[in-house]
Structures are given as structure tokens and as C-alpha cells.
């Protein structure tokens, strides 16, 4: 080992290294409360979003042995500063991922961060443990554990605080905070850090690290695509089984590579020792159990109905009790042994998970949440770190301590990478149920305000069609059912048949308990905007058809009225002609009656004259004057008896008719014929007048109907203009109904998502039980005196 710096300022060295440890440890937890915020902002689901944590864990685990070997070969100073630079650049590009709205960019940047993070703690710990004077070494190593623990505890709350200050839409600042720290460390480190190197460094197992990383990635990707609620179908999908096959095919290759490696990433000899094998499996389980912490912020937000990003504050409780449990477990190991201490930790983890499942999810309150976090924090404190490291060191040689602890750390990191891929599936599945469950609580129909004149128009039109006088005129005219749209069925589920935009589906899936009501209103308002135009167009189309039908009826009535008026005017002309003819016939009848009186007077006078001229007492047989009857039959010139002034006014046809009248009997016959003609013509005139009166009534009725139809057209136009406003009123009523169900919607959301959290912590509880069972097979050994307790503590 060589040290290039002769004079070392240990205080400044500690500051530079501890500040890097603080930054790396802080960032491990700082992302946790922002996970759901980030994935919502970048439009990815839970199963994809969890990779921002999984990729970090995996890359971190893979980089630790590489960075350690590089530091030994090229010097701790430069590898440490390279690690800090990578961490800072990764942090910068994590923040820039928001500006580019790119989740893949975030994942790549997180991997770069993790590679840098993998070289910070091991290099700093090795420097403190090997180069510091013995009188300062204990304090330095204690500060490593203290700083790392404090940063881990407050990382989540720091994330929540930054989100509070900058706003959830500015989540990039949780990464940007690392940039100025990085610049300071780089500047200070170049000046004051010594460059310690190790001679005769073994060759890095790049092949083994690469293969194990690919194997874990295949397992993670396969697990990500398995739906444990439809295991058979999803397991057989091409997104799952090919990657599991690759994993199995790489396994023998990995074993072969590790056998030939000079310094294997995983010492295969460890798997031949049952105690070591149990220790490694327990390490994997502790990694899985600890990952329940990832979902604590989201669970607390759901349980306490607080906004997204605020849940990190609750992690302080868990972190504090984990911090209490970790050192306390070391003391209990000395007194009761590692098996009982670790068993107690898994038992507490199991109890904490069961308490959350059966109590906190059913009776969420600040008390039940805090009790759950205390129990889970103690469980993590008693299981992570010291007990597992103790067990590994207890079963390996002192010379293999670093390799053994690195293997434990790697296996634990694999557990922390695999667990979220399984657990997030439960949250994602519950999230899929949230939308349908919440939507089922929304009103299924909306009342449409009665359109103006709707009922009046319907009643009036039906009354007109039933009118026997003008009903036939409207036989071809029809109106829409103006009163039918009193309610409209609303179904906003994805399987409703409605074309729901993807961003609305994402909006509902990414809601939290505090935003579900407003997001439901946003969803409903957007769906109204999508659905209502077609409904309004359908109603307006019916109204337009009605208006067109009424206008057609008005046109038909105009034609019928014009036709009737023509007939009415024709009848008026006929009546006028008949009136003139009747007047002439009346005059002729008057003249004939006057002539008859004249003729009768002439005959009476003639008879009287003859009686005077016949001698009185004339003997029979002697000829005398002719009798009156004989005189009445005597031919007479009737026309000549008419005064000339009157004769000139009579039609020639009448004069012609009178020319053949020779006797009073002939005149009586003419009078009778004329009286019959006058009676017939009078009857025709009266009939025509009656018909004309009926036509006048019909014309007036049609004119009234036309006016009614014109009024109806105006009313339907007003109705059409009122349709959009009516539906806007309906939308507002619907949104008000959602507001009235706010508590019910939040409770249903909370209950549905809690189902996913229950399954997550069932996984933790079952893993804890398996660990307890596995501990039963562990054979206790005495700890070798040469075990370095600094190594036990550091990892």
C-alpha cells in the first residue's frame, strides 16, 4: 500500500468523504416520496415507474466491486472523485429528464448516478479503516455509519420538503441539489485528498459482474411483465418466459466464469456451506423486506389523505426507529446471540406488516400509521446490516472478510432490486381497479333541463293533427320527440364503448386520494366535451327536421289557401251572375203577372160590353154575344200589350218566349215555368253562398293554422338555441353531484388502493416468516476473535 500524500489534513479528508457519503445516502431516500409524482409527470405507470429505483439498486450493486478494485489499482482519490463526478452528472441529467419529458433519459441518468454511488461508500470506508491513525479510526468509521444513517433517515423527508418548496411540477430540484455539492467535493478533493493505492490487486471479475447483471435484469424484466392475478397467461407470454430462459441458460455460464475468475464476484464455495447459504438467502430476504419501505410514502399519503409527495415526512418515523434498532441489535447479539436477535427483527417486521394489513388499512389514522411505521422501522433496524454481516463473518476466514461482506451486500442488493418488481405489480393491479370502482360511484345519468316550449309544442302539434279540418294537411309533417331527452345515460368506464382518450385514462390511474375528486370532475368535463356535441347535434337535427316539416306544412297551407281563395272568388262571380239572372227573372215574372192582370181586366171588360150589347129577352135560338170562355181562348198579341219602355228592358229570349203566348192559359204556363226557374236558381245561389261560407271558414282556419305553425317554427328555433345552454347546465349539475360524493369517492379510492398495499405487506410478512423458518436450520458458531467489527458495521 502506498500513500502519495505525506501530510494529510484528516479533518478536511473526513469532510470531503463524509459529504459524499451524505449526498449518496440522501439520494437513496430522496426519490422515494417523489416516485409517484415523477412517473405521473412523465406519463408512465407504476410497473414502469418503479424502475427509477430498481435500476439504481441494480447498478449500485454491480458497481461496488468494480469501483473497489479500480480504487485499489488506480488510487482511491481519483476513483472517489470519478464516482462523485458520475453521481453529479447523473443527478444533473435526472433533473434535465423533466425538461425533455423523457423517462428513458431518467433511467440512464439514474444508472450513471448509481455507478458513481457504488464507489462512494466503499472507497470512503476503506480509506478511513486503513489510512487513519488508530486513535482516529474508530471515530471516523462511526461517523460513516452515523452520516449514512442520518442521510438515509431524512432522505425521504428532504424529498417531500423540496417538493413542498418547489412544487410537485418541479421535481427536478430533488436531483439538482446534488450539483453544487458535487462541485464543492471535486474542488476540495483535488486539493486535499491523498491518493492511496493497493499493490498486487487481483483482476476484476468483469465477466462475472456482466453476466450476473444481465441475469438479474432478465429476472426483473420478466417479473415486471407477470400479472400475478393472471399468472398462467402472463407467464407464458413472450414478454416473460424468454427472459427467464435466458436467465437459466446464463446460470451455468456464470458458474463456469466464476470458477475461473481470479477474484470472483460471488465465491461459489460459499454455496457449499449450509450456514453461509442460509446467510445469503437471509440477506436476499432482508433486501426484499427492506423494500417495503419504498411504498411507505405512497401508503401514508393514501391512509392519511395527504397530497402526493408529502408521504416522505412519515418515513422519518420509520427511519428513526430503524436507526434505534440497528445499534441496539449489535448489543443484543452480544447478549442473546445473532440467531435470536435476527429472529426478533423478522418477527417484528412480520407483526408490523400484519398490523398494517389488518388494522391500519381498515382504520387509517395517525395513531395506526405511526404504530405500523415504528414496528416496521424496528424490524428493518434489527435485520439490516449487522446481524447478517455477523453471520457471514462467523462462517468465513478473517482473510476473506471483505470478499464475504461484498457478496452479502451484492445478494442483498439483488433482493432489493427484485422485490419492487414483484410488489409494484400489486399496486399497479389495484390502480387498474381504481378507475372502474370510482366511476361506478359516479351518477349514471344526467338530467337535462326541459327545453323551452317542448311540452307546449308537442301538445299543440298533436292537437293540430287531430283537427279534422286541417289534419290531412299535416299528415306528412312530423316532429321529433321533444320531451324524450329528460335524462342521458352517462357511462365513463373504459369498457363503456366510449372512445376515452389515453391521457384521461392515465389521469384517473395516476390520481391519488386527494386528487381523485377533482380528476373525476376533469374526466367528466372532458367526456362531456367529447360526448355532448354528438348528442346536441342529434337533438338539433331532430329539431331541424321538425322545423323543415313545419315549413313544408306552411308551404302546403299557402298553396291550399291560394287554391281555396281562387274557388271562393269563382263562387262569388257565379253568385253575382245568379243574382243578376234572378233579378231579370224576377222582373220578367213581375211583367208577366202584370200582363196577366191586364189580360184578365181586358177579358172582364169585353164580357161586360157584350152583356150590355145583347137585347134583353132575346128568344132562344137567336144569336147573341160570345160567352166569356170563348173570349179567354181567343188569340191575343201579348208582346204588344207590354209597354214599350218595359219591353225594351226585357231580354230577347223572354220576348221570344212570350211571342207564342196567345191566351191567358199560355201566360199562366209561362208564369209557372218562370217561377220554377226562379226557385231553382235561388236554391243554387243559396247553395253556392253556403259553400262559399264553408270555404271562407276553411280559409280562415288554414290561415290560423299557418300562424300557429309559424309560431311553432319560431319557438323551435328558440328551443334549438337553448340546447347547448341546457347541456352546459346538465354538465354543471353532474360536476356538482361528483362534488357531493367527495368523501365517498376518496374512501373508495383509499380502500381500493389499500388492497394493493395489503398484498405488498403480505409479501413482506411471508418473507419474514420464511426467514424465521430458515433461521431454524442455522447452526450457531462462535465468532472468531480475528473478525474485524469495523467490517461488520460498515456494511
XYZ file of N, CA and C in Angstrom, residues 270-422:
459
model
N -18.945 -20.560 -1.234
C -19.860 -20.186 -0.157
C -21.143 -21.023 -0.186
N -21.531 -21.462 -1.373
C -22.787 -22.193 -1.506
C -22.660 -23.656 -1.076
N -21.425 -24.064 -0.748
C -21.235 -25.422 -0.255
C -21.386 -25.491 1.257
N -21.378 -24.343 1.897
C -21.519 -24.271 3.354
C -22.972 -23.920 3.672
N -23.660 -24.800 4.407
C -25.093 -24.598 4.653
C -25.351 -23.297 5.414
N -24.497 -23.008 6.403
C -24.694 -21.775 7.174
C -24.526 -20.527 6.301
N -23.518 -20.556 5.418
C -23.302 -19.409 4.525
C -24.455 -19.288 3.533
N -24.885 -20.461 3.036
C -26.011 -20.447 2.090
C -27.250 -19.844 2.755
N -27.529 -20.260 4.001
C -28.666 -19.704 4.735
C -28.482 -18.201 4.924
N -27.247 -17.798 5.246
C -26.967 -16.375 5.449
C -27.236 -15.577 4.171
N -26.812 -16.126 3.029
C -27.025 -15.415 1.757
C -28.511 -15.330 1.406
N -29.236 -16.413 1.677
C -30.687 -16.381 1.418
C -31.361 -15.372 2.340
N -30.929 -15.343 3.614
C -31.478 -14.358 4.552
C -31.130 -12.936 4.117
N -29.924 -12.777 3.553
C -29.533 -11.467 3.042
C -30.456 -11.040 1.904
N -30.759 -11.981 1.025
C -31.704 -11.699 -0.073
C -33.072 -11.314 0.496
N -33.525 -12.041 1.524
C -34.832 -11.764 2.123
C -34.834 -10.400 2.808
N -33.734 -10.075 3.515
C -33.697 -8.758 4.170
C -33.763 -7.645 3.135
N -33.139 -7.876 1.981
C -33.248 -6.896 0.894
C -34.684 -6.731 0.442
N -35.394 -7.852 0.324
C -36.809 -7.796 -0.081
C -37.659 -7.100 0.988
N -37.433 -7.484 2.259
C -38.225 -6.913 3.350
C -38.026 -5.408 3.433
N -36.772 -4.980 3.272
C -36.488 -3.544 3.378
C -37.164 -2.734 2.266
N -37.457 -3.371 1.144
C -38.068 -2.652 0.031
C -39.529 -2.305 0.283
N -40.099 -2.877 1.341
C -41.430 -2.417 1.722
C -41.422 -0.938 2.060
N -40.228 -0.416 2.420
C -40.087 0.986 2.767
C -40.359 1.901 1.572
N -40.104 1.398 0.364
C -40.317 2.213 -0.832
C -41.758 2.699 -0.930
N -42.688 1.857 -0.493
C -44.105 2.164 -0.670
C -44.710 2.875 0.544
N -43.870 3.100 1.568
C -44.364 3.779 2.766
C -44.899 5.180 2.467
N -44.157 6.034 1.716
C -44.705 7.371 1.446
C -46.060 7.324 0.754
N -46.181 6.488 -0.270
C -47.446 6.406 -1.001
C -48.551 5.848 -0.114
N -48.198 4.841 0.711
C -49.208 4.283 1.613
C -49.687 5.332 2.623
N -48.748 6.080 3.195
C -49.124 7.096 4.186
C -49.961 8.197 3.553
N -49.632 8.584 2.331
C -50.431 9.587 1.623
C -51.855 9.088 1.423
N -51.972 7.805 1.086
C -53.302 7.235 0.862
C -54.065 7.095 2.174
N -53.372 6.627 3.210
C -54.033 6.400 4.503
C -54.460 7.709 5.154
N -53.599 8.725 5.062
C -53.869 9.989 5.743
C -54.497 11.026 4.819
N -54.740 10.637 3.561
C -55.366 11.532 2.576
C -54.597 12.847 2.450
N -53.303 12.681 2.217
C -52.441 13.854 2.019
C -51.970 13.868 0.569
N -51.587 15.040 0.045
C -51.181 15.140 -1.371
C -49.939 14.327 -1.668
N -49.791 13.961 -2.951
C -48.618 13.219 -3.399
C -47.363 14.027 -3.117
N -46.326 13.331 -2.653
C -45.065 13.984 -2.334
C -44.897 14.308 -0.861
N -45.998 14.269 -0.095
C -45.933 14.607 1.338
C -45.595 13.390 2.203
N -45.698 12.196 1.623
C -45.521 10.987 2.422
C -44.123 10.792 2.938
N -43.156 11.508 2.341
C -41.775 11.349 2.801
C -41.567 11.759 4.241
N -42.416 12.672 4.722
C -42.265 13.104 6.114
C -42.501 11.940 7.083
N -43.401 11.024 6.713
C -43.708 9.894 7.592
C -42.540 8.915 7.690
N -41.678 8.922 6.648
C -40.546 7.991 6.656
C -39.565 8.340 7.772
N -39.627 9.591 8.258
C -38.766 9.974 9.383
C -39.002 9.041 10.570
N -40.297 8.734 10.810
C -40.639 7.847 11.939
C -40.001 6.488 11.740
N -40.166 5.945 10.530
C -39.597 4.627 10.240
C -38.079 4.677 10.346
N -37.483 5.737 9.776
C -36.028 5.853 9.796
C -35.467 5.993 11.195
N -36.140 6.773 12.045
C -35.665 6.961 13.415
C -35.629 5.643 14.175
N -36.688 4.859 14.026
C -36.728 3.595 14.769
C -35.829 2.540 14.121
N -35.597 2.670 12.818
C -34.589 1.804 12.194
C -33.208 2.180 12.727
N -32.989 3.510 12.893
C -31.719 3.963 13.439
C -31.519 3.532 14.880
N -32.601 3.448 15.646
C -32.513 2.962 17.027
C -32.266 1.470 17.048
N -32.952 0.756 16.151
C -32.858 -0.697 16.150
C -31.503 -1.214 15.713
N -30.851 -0.502 14.763
C -29.588 -1.001 14.217
C -28.487 -1.124 15.277
N -28.177 -0.076 16.016
C -27.113 -0.252 17.039
C -27.557 -1.145 18.195
N -28.849 -1.094 18.509
C -29.350 -1.903 19.618
C -29.227 -3.386 19.305
N -29.364 -3.713 17.996
C -29.260 -5.128 17.608
C -27.847 -5.650 17.882
N -26.825 -4.774 17.688
C -25.456 -5.204 17.979
C -25.269 -5.580 19.432
N -25.875 -4.809 20.323
C -25.766 -5.125 21.750
C -26.498 -6.418 22.088
N -27.649 -6.623 21.456
C -28.422 -7.839 21.722
C -27.704 -9.076 21.206
N -26.934 -8.905 20.123
C -26.174 -10.048 19.612
C -25.175 -10.528 20.665
N -24.484 -9.569 21.298
C -23.516 -9.937 22.334
C -24.191 -10.658 23.504
N -25.436 -10.276 23.783
C -26.110 -10.832 24.958
C -26.895 -12.111 24.649
N -27.618 -12.109 23.508
C -28.508 -13.247 23.215
C -28.093 -14.060 21.994
N -27.154 -13.564 21.226
C -26.749 -14.284 20.033
C -27.432 -13.737 18.792
N -26.804 -13.984 17.642
C -27.301 -13.421 16.386
C -28.618 -14.052 15.944
N -28.782 -15.337 16.242
C -29.976 -16.043 15.763
C -31.237 -15.467 16.390
N -31.202 -15.271 17.734
C -32.370 -14.728 18.434
C -32.600 -13.265 18.028
N -31.511 -12.512 17.895
C -31.636 -11.094 17.544
C -32.239 -10.929 16.154
N -31.710 -11.678 15.186
C -32.231 -11.585 13.820
C -33.661 -12.114 13.760
N -33.934 -13.193 14.493
C -35.298 -13.729 14.531
C -36.276 -12.716 15.088
N -35.829 -11.999 16.133
C -36.683 -10.957 16.707
C -36.971 -9.867 15.667
N -35.937 -9.507 14.883
C -36.133 -8.491 13.844
C -37.155 -8.920 12.805
N -37.060 -10.178 12.343
C -38.022 -10.664 11.347
C -39.418 -10.785 11.965
N -39.479 -11.174 13.247
C -40.776 -11.276 13.919
C -41.452 -9.908 14.013
N -40.666 -8.886 14.385
C -41.221 -7.534 14.473
C -41.659 -7.040 13.090
N -40.868 -7.343 12.055
C -41.243 -6.962 10.688
C -42.565 -7.605 10.297
N -42.696 -8.888 10.664
C -43.935 -9.610 10.353
C -45.113 -8.990 11.095
N -44.928 -8.708 12.392
C -46.010 -8.111 13.198
C -46.377 -6.736 12.640
N -45.365 -5.938 12.287
C -45.630 -4.620 11.725
C -46.424 -4.705 10.432
N -46.065 -5.654 9.573
C -46.786 -5.826 8.307
C -48.218 -6.287 8.552
N -48.402 -7.232 9.466
C -49.748 -7.729 9.762
C -50.604 -6.635 10.409
N -49.988 -5.825 11.269
C -50.720 -4.713 11.872
C -51.196 -3.753 10.787
N -50.314 -3.461 9.833
C -50.701 -2.574 8.734
C -51.834 -3.192 7.921
N -51.734 -4.493 7.654
C -52.734 -5.169 6.811
C -54.104 -5.199 7.474
N -54.143 -5.579 8.743
C -55.431 -5.817 9.390
C -55.977 -4.617 10.165
N -55.106 -3.707 10.575
C -55.559 -2.576 11.395
C -55.481 -1.252 10.623
N -54.273 -0.906 10.187
C -54.087 0.426 9.604
C -54.903 0.628 8.335
N -54.934 -0.384 7.469
C -55.693 -0.219 6.218
C -57.193 -0.141 6.462
N -57.664 -0.773 7.547
C -59.099 -0.744 7.841
C -59.488 0.434 8.732
N -58.554 0.886 9.545
C -58.830 2.011 10.452
C -57.694 3.037 10.340
N -57.567 3.668 9.181
C -56.448 4.595 8.990
C -56.555 5.816 9.890
N -55.487 6.080 10.617
C -55.411 7.259 11.473
C -53.946 7.511 11.748
N -53.656 8.659 12.305
C -52.266 8.977 12.610
C -51.686 7.964 13.596
N -52.507 7.478 14.529
C -52.031 6.511 15.525
C -51.674 5.190 14.864
N -52.576 4.636 14.075
C -52.326 3.320 13.463
C -51.170 3.394 12.463
N -51.066 4.508 11.745
C -49.963 4.664 10.793
C -48.631 4.697 11.538
N -48.566 5.470 12.619
C -47.317 5.590 13.385
C -46.924 4.254 13.994
N -47.889 3.510 14.538
C -47.581 2.194 15.116
C -46.994 1.276 14.048
N -47.598 1.287 12.850
C -47.076 0.450 11.762
C -45.646 0.821 11.422
N -45.379 2.124 11.316
C -44.047 2.576 10.937
C -43.022 2.262 12.019
N -43.422 2.386 13.271
C -42.493 2.066 14.372
C -42.098 0.593 14.306
N -43.079 -0.272 14.148
C -42.805 -1.710 14.104
C -41.950 -2.064 12.891
N -42.296 -1.512 11.722
C -41.521 -1.833 10.527
C -40.114 -1.253 10.632
N -39.991 -0.044 11.211
C -38.667 0.555 11.384
C -37.783 -0.287 12.285
N -38.336 -0.741 13.402
C -37.569 -1.609 14.305
C -37.170 -2.900 13.600
N -38.102 -3.456 12.828
C -37.803 -4.695 12.100
C -36.645 -4.508 11.135
N -36.655 -3.398 10.393
C -35.563 -3.126 9.452
C -34.256 -2.919 10.213
N -34.315 -2.175 11.315
C -33.110 -1.920 12.107
C -32.483 -3.188 12.645
N -33.317 -4.162 13.017
C -32.799 -5.404 13.604
C -32.365 -6.423 12.553
N -32.757 -6.230 11.295
C -32.432 -7.242 10.270
C -31.364 -6.777 9.288
N -31.338 -5.488 8.984
C -30.378 -4.985 8.003
C -28.993 -4.827 8.640
N -27.972 -5.110 7.863
C -26.612 -4.786 8.269
C -25.979 -5.744 9.255
N -25.876 -5.327 10.482
C -25.040 -6.002 11.482
C -25.315 -7.503 11.638
N -26.549 -7.969 11.894
C -26.743 -9.413 12.132
C -26.310 -10.285 10.961
N -26.668 -9.900 9.742
C -26.303 -10.710 8.579
C -24.790 -10.673 8.362
N -24.192 -9.471 8.512
C -22.737 -9.370 8.381
C -22.034 -10.236 9.433
N -22.568 -10.214 10.642
C -22.027 -11.029 11.741
C -22.048 -12.508 11.359
N -23.188 -12.960 10.839
C -23.337 -14.366 10.461
C -22.344 -14.746 9.356
N -22.168 -13.839 8.383
C -21.254 -14.137 7.279
C -19.814 -14.212 7.769
N -19.446 -13.273 8.601
C -18.090 -13.274 9.128
C -17.846 -14.449 10.071
N -18.909 -14.887 10.727
C -18.814 -16.010 11.665
C -18.512 -17.313 10.951
N -18.792 -17.356 9.621
C -18.633 -18.604 8.870
C -17.557 -18.521 7.791
N -16.754 -17.458 7.822
C -15.678 -17.315 6.842
C -14.381 -16.947 7.576
N -13.293 -17.112 6.852
C -11.998 -16.768 7.406
C -11.831 -15.253 7.435
N -11.001 -14.803 8.380
C -10.799 -13.360 8.521
C -10.215 -12.766 7.250
N -9.380 -13.524 6.550
C -8.762 -13.013 5.330
C -9.797 -12.801 4.216
N -10.924 -13.473 4.325
C -11.960 -13.355 3.295
C -13.053 -12.358 3.700
N -12.823 -11.585 4.775
C -13.887 -10.725 5.311
C -14.441 -9.770 4.268
N -13.534 -9.071 3.546
C -14.012 -8.095 2.560
C -14.804 -8.769 1.450
N -14.285 -9.896 0.955
C -14.976 -10.622 -0.117
C -16.323 -11.149 0.369
N -16.341 -11.673 1.598
C -17.588 -12.228 2.140
C -18.652 -11.149 2.296
N -18.248 -10.011 2.853
C -19.213 -8.926 3.057
C -19.674 -8.328 1.732
N -18.761 -8.290 0.745
C -19.155 -7.797 -0.582
C -20.195 -8.723 -1.200
N -20.025 -10.039 -0.985
C -21.005 -10.997 -1.514
C -22.359 -10.810 -0.842
N -22.344 -10.643 0.486
C -23.588 -10.401 1.210
C -24.275 -9.141 0.685
N -23.470 -8.093 0.504
C -24.023 -6.833 0.012
C -24.626 -6.997 -1.378
N -23.937 -7.757 -2.245
C -24.449 -7.977 -3.602
C -25.767 -8.751 -3.580
N -25.806 -9.835 -2.794
C -27.025 -10.647 -2.725
C -28.186 -9.833 -2.150
N -27.883 -9.031 -1.125
C -28.920 -8.180 -0.543
C -29.417 -7.161 -1.584
N -28.502 -6.612 -2.354
C -28.875 -5.646 -3.390
C -29.741 -6.291 -4.462
N -29.445 -7.553 -4.771
C -30.302 -8.260 -5.742
C -31.715 -8.401 -5.176
N -31.786 -8.693 -3.860
C -33.108 -8.772 -3.227
C -33.840 -7.451 -3.279
N -33.087 -6.344 -3.046
C -33.729 -5.026 -3.091
C -34.129 -4.648 -4.510
N -33.484 -5.247 -5.506
C -33.853 -4.972 -6.897
C -35.047 -5.814 -7.332
N -35.080 -7.062 -6.889
C -36.157 -7.977 -7.317
C -37.475 -7.632 -6.633
N -37.424 -7.296 -5.340
C -38.659 -7.085 -4.565
C -39.598 -6.040 -5.177
N -39.089 -4.849 -5.557
C -40.021 -3.856 -6.110
C -40.710 -4.325 -7.381
N -40.007 -5.116 -8.196
C -40.623 -5.604 -9.433
C -41.841 -6.479 -9.143
N -41.784 -7.192 -8.000
C -42.937 -8.018 -7.609
C -43.997 -7.162 -6.932
